[in-house]
Coordinates of N, CA and C in Angstrom, one line a residue:
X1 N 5.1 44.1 124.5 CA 5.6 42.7 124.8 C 4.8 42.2 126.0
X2 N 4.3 40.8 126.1 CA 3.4 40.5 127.0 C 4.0 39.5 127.4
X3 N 4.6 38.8 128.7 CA 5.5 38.2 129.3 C 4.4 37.4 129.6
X4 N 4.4 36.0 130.1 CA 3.4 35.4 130.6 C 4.2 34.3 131.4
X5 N 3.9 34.3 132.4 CA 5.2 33.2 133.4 C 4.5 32.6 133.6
X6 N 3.5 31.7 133.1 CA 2.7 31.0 133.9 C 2.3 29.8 132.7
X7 N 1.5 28.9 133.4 CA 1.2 27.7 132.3 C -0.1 26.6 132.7
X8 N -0.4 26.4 131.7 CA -1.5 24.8 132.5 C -1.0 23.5 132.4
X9 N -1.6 22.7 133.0 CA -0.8 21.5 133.4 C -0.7 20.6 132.3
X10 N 0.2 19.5 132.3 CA 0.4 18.4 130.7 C -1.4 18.0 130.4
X11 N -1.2 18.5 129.5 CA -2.2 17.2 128.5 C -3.6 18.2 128.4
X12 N -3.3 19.7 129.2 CA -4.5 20.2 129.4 C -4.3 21.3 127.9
X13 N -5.3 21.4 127.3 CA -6.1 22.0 125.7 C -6.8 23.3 126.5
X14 N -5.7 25.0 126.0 CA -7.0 25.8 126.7 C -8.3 26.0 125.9
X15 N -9.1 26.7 126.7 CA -10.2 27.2 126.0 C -10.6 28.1 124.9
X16 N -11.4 27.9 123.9 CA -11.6 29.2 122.7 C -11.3 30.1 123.0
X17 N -11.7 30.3 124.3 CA -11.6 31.7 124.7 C -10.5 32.4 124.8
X18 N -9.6 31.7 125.3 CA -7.8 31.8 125.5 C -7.0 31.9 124.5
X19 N -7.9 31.0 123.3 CA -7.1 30.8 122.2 C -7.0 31.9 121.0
X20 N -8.6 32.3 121.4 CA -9.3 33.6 120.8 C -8.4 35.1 121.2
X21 N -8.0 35.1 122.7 CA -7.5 36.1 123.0 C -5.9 36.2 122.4
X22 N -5.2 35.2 122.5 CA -3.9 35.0 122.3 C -4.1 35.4 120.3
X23 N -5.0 34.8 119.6 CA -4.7 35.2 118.3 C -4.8 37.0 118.3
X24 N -5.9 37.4 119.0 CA -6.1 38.8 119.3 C -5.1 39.4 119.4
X25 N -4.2 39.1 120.6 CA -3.1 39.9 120.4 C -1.8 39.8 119.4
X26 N -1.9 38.3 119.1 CA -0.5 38.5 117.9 C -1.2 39.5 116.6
X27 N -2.5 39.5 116.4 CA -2.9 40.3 115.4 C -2.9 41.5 115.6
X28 N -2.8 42.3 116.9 CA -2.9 43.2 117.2 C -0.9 44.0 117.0
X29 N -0.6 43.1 117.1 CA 0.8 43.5 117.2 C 1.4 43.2 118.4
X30 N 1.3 42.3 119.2 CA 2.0 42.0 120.4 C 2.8 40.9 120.3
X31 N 3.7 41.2 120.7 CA 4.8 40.4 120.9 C 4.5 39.4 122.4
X32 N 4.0 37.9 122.0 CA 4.0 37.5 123.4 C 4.9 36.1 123.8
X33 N 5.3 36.2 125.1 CA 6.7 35.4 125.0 C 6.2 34.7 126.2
X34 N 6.1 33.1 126.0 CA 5.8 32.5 127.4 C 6.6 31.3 128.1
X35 N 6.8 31.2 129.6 CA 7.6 30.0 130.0 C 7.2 28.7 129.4
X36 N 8.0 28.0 129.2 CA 7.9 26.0 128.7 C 7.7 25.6 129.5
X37 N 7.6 25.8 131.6 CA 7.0 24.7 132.3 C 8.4 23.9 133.2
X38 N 8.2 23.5 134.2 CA 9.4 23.3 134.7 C 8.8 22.2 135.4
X39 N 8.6 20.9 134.7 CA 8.4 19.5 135.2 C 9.3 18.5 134.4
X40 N 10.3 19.2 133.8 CA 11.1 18.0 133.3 C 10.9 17.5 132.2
X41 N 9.5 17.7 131.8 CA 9.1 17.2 130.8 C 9.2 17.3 129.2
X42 N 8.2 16.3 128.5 CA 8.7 16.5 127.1 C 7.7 17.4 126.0
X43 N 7.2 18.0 126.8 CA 5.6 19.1 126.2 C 5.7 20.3 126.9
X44 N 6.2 21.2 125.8 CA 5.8 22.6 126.2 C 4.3 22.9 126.8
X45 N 4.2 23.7 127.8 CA 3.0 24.2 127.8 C 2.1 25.1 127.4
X46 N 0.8 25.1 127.5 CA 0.4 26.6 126.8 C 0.0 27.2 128.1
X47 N -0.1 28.3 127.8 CA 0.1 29.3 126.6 C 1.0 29.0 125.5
X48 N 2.6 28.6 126.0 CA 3.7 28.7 125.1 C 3.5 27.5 123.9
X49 N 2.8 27.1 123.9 CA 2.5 25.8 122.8 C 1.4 26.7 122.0
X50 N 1.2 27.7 122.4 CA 0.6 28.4 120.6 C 1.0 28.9 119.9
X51 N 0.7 28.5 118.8 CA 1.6 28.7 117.3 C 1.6 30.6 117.6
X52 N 2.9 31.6 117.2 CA 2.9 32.8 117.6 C 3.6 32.7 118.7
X53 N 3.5 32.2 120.0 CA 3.9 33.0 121.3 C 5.4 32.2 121.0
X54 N 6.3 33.1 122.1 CA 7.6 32.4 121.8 C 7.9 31.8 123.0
X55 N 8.3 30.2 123.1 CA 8.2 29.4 124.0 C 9.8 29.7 124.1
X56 N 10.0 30.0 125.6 CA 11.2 30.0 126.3 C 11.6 29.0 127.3
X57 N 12.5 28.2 126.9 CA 13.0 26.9 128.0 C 14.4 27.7 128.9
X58 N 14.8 27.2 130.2 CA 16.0 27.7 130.7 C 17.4 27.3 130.3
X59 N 18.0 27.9 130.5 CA 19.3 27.1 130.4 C 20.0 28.0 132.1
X60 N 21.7 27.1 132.2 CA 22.1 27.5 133.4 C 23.5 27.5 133.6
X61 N 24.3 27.8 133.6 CA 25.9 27.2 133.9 C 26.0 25.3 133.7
X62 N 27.2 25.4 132.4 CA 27.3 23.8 132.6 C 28.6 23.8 133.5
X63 N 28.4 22.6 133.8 CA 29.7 22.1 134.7 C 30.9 21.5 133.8
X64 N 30.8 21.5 132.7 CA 31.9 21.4 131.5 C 31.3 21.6 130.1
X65 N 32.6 21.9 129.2 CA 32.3 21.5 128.0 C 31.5 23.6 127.6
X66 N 30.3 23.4 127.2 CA 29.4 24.6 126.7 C 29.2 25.2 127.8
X67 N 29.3 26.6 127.7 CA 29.3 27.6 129.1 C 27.6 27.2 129.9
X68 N 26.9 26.4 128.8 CA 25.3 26.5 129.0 C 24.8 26.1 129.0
X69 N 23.8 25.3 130.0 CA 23.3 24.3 129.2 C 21.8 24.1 129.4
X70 N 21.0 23.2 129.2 CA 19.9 23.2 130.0 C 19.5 22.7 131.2
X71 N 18.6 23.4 132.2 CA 18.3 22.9 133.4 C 17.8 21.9 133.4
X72 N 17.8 20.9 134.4 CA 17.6 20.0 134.8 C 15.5 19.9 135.3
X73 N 15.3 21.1 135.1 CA 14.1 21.2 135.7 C 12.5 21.6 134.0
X74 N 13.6 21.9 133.1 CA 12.9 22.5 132.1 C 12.1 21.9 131.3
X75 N 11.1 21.9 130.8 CA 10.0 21.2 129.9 C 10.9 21.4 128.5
X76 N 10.7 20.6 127.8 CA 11.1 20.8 126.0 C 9.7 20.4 125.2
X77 N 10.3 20.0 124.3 CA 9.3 19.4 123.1 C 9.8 20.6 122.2
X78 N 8.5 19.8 120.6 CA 9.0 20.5 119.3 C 8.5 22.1 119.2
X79 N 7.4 22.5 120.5 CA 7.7 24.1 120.4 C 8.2 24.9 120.8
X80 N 9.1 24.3 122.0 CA 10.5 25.2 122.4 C 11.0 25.8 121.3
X81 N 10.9 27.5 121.6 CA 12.1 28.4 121.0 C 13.3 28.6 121.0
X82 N 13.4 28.4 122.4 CA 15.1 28.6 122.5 C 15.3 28.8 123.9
X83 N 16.0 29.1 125.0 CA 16.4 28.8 125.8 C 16.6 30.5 126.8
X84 N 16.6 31.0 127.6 CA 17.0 31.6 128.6 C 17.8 31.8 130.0
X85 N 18.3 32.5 130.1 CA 18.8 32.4 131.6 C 17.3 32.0 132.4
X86 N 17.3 31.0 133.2 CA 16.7 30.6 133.9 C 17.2 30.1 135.7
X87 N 18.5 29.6 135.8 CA 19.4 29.5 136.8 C 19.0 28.2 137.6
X88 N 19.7 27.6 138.3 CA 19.5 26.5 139.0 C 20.0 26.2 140.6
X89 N 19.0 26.5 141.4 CA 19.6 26.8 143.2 C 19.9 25.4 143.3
X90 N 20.2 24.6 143.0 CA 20.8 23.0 143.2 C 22.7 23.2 143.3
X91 N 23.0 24.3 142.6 CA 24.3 24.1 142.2 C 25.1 25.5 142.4
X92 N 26.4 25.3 142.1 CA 27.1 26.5 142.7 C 28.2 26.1 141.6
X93 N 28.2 26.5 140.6 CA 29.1 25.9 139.3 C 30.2 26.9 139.5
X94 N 30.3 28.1 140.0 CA 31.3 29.3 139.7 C 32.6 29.1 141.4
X95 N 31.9 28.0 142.2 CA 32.3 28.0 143.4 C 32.1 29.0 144.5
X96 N 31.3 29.8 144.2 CA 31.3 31.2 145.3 C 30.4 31.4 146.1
X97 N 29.7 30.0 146.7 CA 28.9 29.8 147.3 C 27.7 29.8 147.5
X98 N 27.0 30.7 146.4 CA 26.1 31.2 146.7 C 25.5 30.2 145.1
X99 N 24.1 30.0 145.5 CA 23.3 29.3 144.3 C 23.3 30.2 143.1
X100 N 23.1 28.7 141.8 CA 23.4 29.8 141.0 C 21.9 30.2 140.5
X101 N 21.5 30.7 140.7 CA 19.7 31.6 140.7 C 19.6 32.7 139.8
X102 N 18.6 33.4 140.0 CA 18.6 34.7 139.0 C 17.8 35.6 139.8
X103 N 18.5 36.8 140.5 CA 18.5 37.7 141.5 C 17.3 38.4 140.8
X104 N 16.4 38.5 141.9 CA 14.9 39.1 141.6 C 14.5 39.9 143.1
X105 N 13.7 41.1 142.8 CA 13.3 41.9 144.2 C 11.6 41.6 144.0
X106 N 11.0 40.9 145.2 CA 9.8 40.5 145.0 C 9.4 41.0 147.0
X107 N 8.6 40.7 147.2 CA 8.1 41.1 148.9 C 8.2 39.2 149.6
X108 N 8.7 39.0 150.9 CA 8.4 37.9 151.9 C 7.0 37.6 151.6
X109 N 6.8 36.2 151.2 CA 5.4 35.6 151.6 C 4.7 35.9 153.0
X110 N 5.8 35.9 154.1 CA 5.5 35.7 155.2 C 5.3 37.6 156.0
X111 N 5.9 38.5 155.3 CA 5.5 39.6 155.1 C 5.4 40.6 154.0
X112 N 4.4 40.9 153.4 CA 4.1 41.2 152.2 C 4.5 42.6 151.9
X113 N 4.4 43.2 153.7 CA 5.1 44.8 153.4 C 7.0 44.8 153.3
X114 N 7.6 43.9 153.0 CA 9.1 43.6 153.0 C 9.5 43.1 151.8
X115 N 10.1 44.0 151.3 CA 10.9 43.5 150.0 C 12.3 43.7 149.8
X116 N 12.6 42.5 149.4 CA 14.2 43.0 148.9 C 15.0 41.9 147.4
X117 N 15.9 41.3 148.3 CA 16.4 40.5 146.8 C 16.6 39.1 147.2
X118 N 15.8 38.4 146.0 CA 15.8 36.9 146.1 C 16.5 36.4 145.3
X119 N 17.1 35.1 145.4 CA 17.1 34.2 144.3 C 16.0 32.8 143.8
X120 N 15.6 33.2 142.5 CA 14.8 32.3 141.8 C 15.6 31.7 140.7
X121 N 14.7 30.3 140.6 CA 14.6 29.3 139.5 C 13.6 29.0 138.9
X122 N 13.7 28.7 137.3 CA 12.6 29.3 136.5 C 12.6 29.3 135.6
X123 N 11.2 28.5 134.3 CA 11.3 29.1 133.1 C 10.5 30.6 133.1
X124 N 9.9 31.2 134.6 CA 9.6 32.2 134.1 C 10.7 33.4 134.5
X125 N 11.8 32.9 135.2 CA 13.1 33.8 135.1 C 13.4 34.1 133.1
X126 N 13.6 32.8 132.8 CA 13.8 32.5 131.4 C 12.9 33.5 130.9
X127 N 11.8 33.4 130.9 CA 11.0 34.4 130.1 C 11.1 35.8 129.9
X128 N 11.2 36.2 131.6 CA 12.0 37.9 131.8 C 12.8 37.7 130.4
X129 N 14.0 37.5 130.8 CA 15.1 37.6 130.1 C 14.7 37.9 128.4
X130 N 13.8 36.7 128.1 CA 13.5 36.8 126.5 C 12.7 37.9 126.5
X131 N 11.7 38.3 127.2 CA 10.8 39.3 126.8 C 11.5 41.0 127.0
X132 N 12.5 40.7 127.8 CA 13.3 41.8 127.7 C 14.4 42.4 126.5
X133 N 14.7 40.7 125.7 CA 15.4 41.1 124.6 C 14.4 41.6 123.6
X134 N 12.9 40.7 123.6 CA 11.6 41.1 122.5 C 11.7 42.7 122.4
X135 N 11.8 43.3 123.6 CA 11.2 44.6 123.9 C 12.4 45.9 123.3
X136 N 13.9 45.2 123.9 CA 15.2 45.6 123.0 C 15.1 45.7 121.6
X137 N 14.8 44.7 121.0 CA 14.6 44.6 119.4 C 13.5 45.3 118.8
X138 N 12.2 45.3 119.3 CA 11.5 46.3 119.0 C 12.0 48.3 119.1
X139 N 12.6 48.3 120.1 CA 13.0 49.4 120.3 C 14.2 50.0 119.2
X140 N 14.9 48.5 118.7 CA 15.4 48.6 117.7 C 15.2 48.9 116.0
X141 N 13.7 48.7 116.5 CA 13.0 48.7 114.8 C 12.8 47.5 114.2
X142 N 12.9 46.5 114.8 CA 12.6 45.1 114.2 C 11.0 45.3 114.4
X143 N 9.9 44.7 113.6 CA 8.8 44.6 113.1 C 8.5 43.5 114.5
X144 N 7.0 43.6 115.2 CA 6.6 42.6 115.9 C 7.0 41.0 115.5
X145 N 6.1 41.1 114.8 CA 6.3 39.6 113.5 C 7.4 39.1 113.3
X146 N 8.3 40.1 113.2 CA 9.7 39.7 113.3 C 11.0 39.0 114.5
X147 N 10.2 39.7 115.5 CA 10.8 39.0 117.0 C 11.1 37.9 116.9
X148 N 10.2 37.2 117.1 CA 10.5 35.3 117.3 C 11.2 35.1 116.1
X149 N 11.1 35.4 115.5 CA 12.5 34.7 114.2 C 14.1 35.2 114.5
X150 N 13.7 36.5 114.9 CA 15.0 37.0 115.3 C 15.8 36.7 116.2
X151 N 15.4 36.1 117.8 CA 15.8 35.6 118.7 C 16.1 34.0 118.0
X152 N 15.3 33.6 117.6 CA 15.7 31.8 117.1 C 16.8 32.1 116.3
X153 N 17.1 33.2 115.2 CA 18.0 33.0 114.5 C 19.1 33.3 114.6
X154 N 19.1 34.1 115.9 CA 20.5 34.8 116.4 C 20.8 33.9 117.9
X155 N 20.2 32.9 118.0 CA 20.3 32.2 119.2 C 21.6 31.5 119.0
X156 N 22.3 31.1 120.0 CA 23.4 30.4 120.1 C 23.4 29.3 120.1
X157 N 23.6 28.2 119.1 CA 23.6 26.9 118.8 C 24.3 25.9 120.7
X158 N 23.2 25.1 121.1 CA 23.5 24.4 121.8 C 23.6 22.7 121.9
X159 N 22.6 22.3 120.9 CA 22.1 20.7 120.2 C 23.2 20.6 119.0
X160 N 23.8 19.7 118.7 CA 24.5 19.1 117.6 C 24.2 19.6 116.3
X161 N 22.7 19.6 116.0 CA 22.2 19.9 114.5 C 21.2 20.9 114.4
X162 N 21.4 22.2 115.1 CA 20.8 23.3 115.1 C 19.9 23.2 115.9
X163 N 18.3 23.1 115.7 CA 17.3 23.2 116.3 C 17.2 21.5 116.8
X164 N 16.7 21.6 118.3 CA 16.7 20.4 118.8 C 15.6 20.4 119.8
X165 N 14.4 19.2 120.2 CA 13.5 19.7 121.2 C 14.2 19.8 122.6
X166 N 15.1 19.8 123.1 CA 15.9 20.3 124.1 C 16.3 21.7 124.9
X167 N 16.4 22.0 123.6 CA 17.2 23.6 123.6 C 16.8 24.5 122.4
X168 N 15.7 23.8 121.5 CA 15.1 24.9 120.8 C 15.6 25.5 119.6
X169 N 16.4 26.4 119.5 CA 17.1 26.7 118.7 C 18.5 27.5 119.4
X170 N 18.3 26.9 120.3 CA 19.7 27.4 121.6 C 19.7 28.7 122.5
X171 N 20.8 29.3 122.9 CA 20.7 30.1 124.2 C 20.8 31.7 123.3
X172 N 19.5 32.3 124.0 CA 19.7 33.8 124.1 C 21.0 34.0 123.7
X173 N 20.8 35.0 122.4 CA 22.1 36.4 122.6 C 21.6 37.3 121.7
X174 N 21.2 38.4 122.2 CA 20.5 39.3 121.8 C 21.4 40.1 120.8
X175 N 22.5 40.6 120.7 CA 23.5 41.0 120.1 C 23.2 40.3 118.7
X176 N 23.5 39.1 118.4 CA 23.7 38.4 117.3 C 22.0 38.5 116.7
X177 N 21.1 38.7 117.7 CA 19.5 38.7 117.4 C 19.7 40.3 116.6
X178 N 20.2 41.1 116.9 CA 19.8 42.6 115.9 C 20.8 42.6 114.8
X179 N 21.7 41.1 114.6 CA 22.6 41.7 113.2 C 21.8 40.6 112.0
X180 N 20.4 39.5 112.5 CA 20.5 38.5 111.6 C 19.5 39.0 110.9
X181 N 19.0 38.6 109.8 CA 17.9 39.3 108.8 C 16.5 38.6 109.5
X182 N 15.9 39.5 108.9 CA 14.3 38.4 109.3 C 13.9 37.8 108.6
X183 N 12.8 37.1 109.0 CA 12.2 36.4 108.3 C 10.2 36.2 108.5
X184 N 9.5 35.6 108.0 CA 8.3 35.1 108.6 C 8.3 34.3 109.8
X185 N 7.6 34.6 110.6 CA 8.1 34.7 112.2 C 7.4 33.2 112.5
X186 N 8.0 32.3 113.4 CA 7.3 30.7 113.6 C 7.0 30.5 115.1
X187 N 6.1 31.0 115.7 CA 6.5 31.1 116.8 C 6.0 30.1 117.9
X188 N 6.3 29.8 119.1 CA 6.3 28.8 119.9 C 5.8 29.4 121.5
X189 N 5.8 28.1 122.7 CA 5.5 29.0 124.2 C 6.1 28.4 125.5
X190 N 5.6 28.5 125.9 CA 6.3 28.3 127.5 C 5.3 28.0 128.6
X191 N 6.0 28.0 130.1 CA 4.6 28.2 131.1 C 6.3 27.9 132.4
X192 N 5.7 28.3 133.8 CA 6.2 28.1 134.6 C 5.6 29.4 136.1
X193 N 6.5 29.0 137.1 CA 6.0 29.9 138.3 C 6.8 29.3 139.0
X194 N 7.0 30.6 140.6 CA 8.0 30.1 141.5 C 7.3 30.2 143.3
X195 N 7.8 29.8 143.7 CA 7.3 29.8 145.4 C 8.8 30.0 146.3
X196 N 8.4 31.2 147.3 CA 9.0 31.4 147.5 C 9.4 30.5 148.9
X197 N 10.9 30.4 149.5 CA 11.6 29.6 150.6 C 12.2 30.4 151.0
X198 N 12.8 29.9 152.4 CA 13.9 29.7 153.0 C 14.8 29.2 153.3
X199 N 16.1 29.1 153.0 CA 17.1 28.2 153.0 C 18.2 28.3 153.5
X200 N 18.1 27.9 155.0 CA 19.5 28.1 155.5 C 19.8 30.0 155.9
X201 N 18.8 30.9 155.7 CA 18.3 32.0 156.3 C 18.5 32.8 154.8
X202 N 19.0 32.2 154.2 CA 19.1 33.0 152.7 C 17.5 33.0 151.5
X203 N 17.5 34.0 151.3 CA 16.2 34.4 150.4 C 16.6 33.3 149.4
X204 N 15.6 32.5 148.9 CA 15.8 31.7 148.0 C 14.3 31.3 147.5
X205 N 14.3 31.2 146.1 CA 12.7 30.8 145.6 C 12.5 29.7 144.5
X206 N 11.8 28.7 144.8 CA 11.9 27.5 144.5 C 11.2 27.5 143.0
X207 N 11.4 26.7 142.3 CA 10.5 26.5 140.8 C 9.6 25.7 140.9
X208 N 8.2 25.9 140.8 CA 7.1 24.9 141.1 C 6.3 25.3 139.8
X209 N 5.4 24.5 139.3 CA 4.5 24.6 138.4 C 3.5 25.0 138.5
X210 N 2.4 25.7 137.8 CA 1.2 26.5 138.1 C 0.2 25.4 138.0

């Protein structure tokens, strides 16, 4: 499984060479799962915009209604896969003060020999998450090829009429991903990155675009 939390900017077409590499590995057998980009916007990015990789958008605690929903920060369009924990430090939906983020151990920018535990926001939080279910299902015996169908098909309906450019084919659930059958795999991508802050003395890391 090849995780890719990163992305190029709207409107930008990579190169042959990029494009050459990425067919390389889906033919090779790799499973590659990339962030959608966290500008809000309405275009996945690539990597995650090539046909094969599986584009991951966030989702986060709703404040009513669906336990889930999408961030406020996440890119969509029509090759969003589906959705991940991604988290949102704007908000504190559970009341317990603390942002709702997705706890990560990385080193201080400001000293690089110091690590401990941060909170980030992210479609490349999102992507962990999917590429760690990819990596589950393979261990399960699901076929490469088979991954991205299996996460879309076992995904948790979040849009009114199944698949929606919003939320893709809805939120992670890897459980329901190893009981659905497969299929011919359709796959989608992502992009995103984080910088890390300070806030108020608490480890916190911001969602910025690559």
């Amino acid at each position: 499984v090849v995780n890719l939390s990163l992305g190029f900017p709207p409107g930008y077409y990579p190169s042959r060479a990029l494009d050459q590499a990425v067919s390389r590995a889906l033919r090779a057998g790799m499973v590659l799962v990339a962030a959608a980009g966290n500008d809000a916007g309405d275009e996945v990015r690539f990597p995650a915009a090539f046909a094969g990789v599986i584009a991951v958008g966030a989702s986060t605690l709703a404040e009513h209604g669906d336990p889930l929903e999408p961030t406020v920060y996440t890119d969509a369009g029509a090759q969003l896969d589906l959705l991940a924990p991604g988290g949102d430090l704007t908000r504190a939906v559970d009341h317990d003060g603390v942002p709702d983020g997705i706890l990560g151990v990385t080193f201080d920018p400001a000293s690089p020999a110091d690590f401990g535990p941060w909170l980030f926001a992210g479609t490349s939080q999102a992507t962990a998450h999917a590429s760690a279910a990819a990596a589950y299902l393979l261990a399960a015996g699901v076929a490469p090829s088979d991954v991205g169908e299996r996460l879309r098909d076992g995904a948790r309906r979040l849009g009114e009429h199944g698949f929606d450019t919003a939320t893709g084919a809805g939120a992670l659930d890897v459980k329901a991903a190893l009981s659905v059958d497969a299929h011919e795999p359709a796959g989608l991508s992502v992009q995103l990155t984080g910088a890390l802050v300070r806030a108020g003395g608490a480890r916190v890391a911001e969602a910025h675009t690559s």
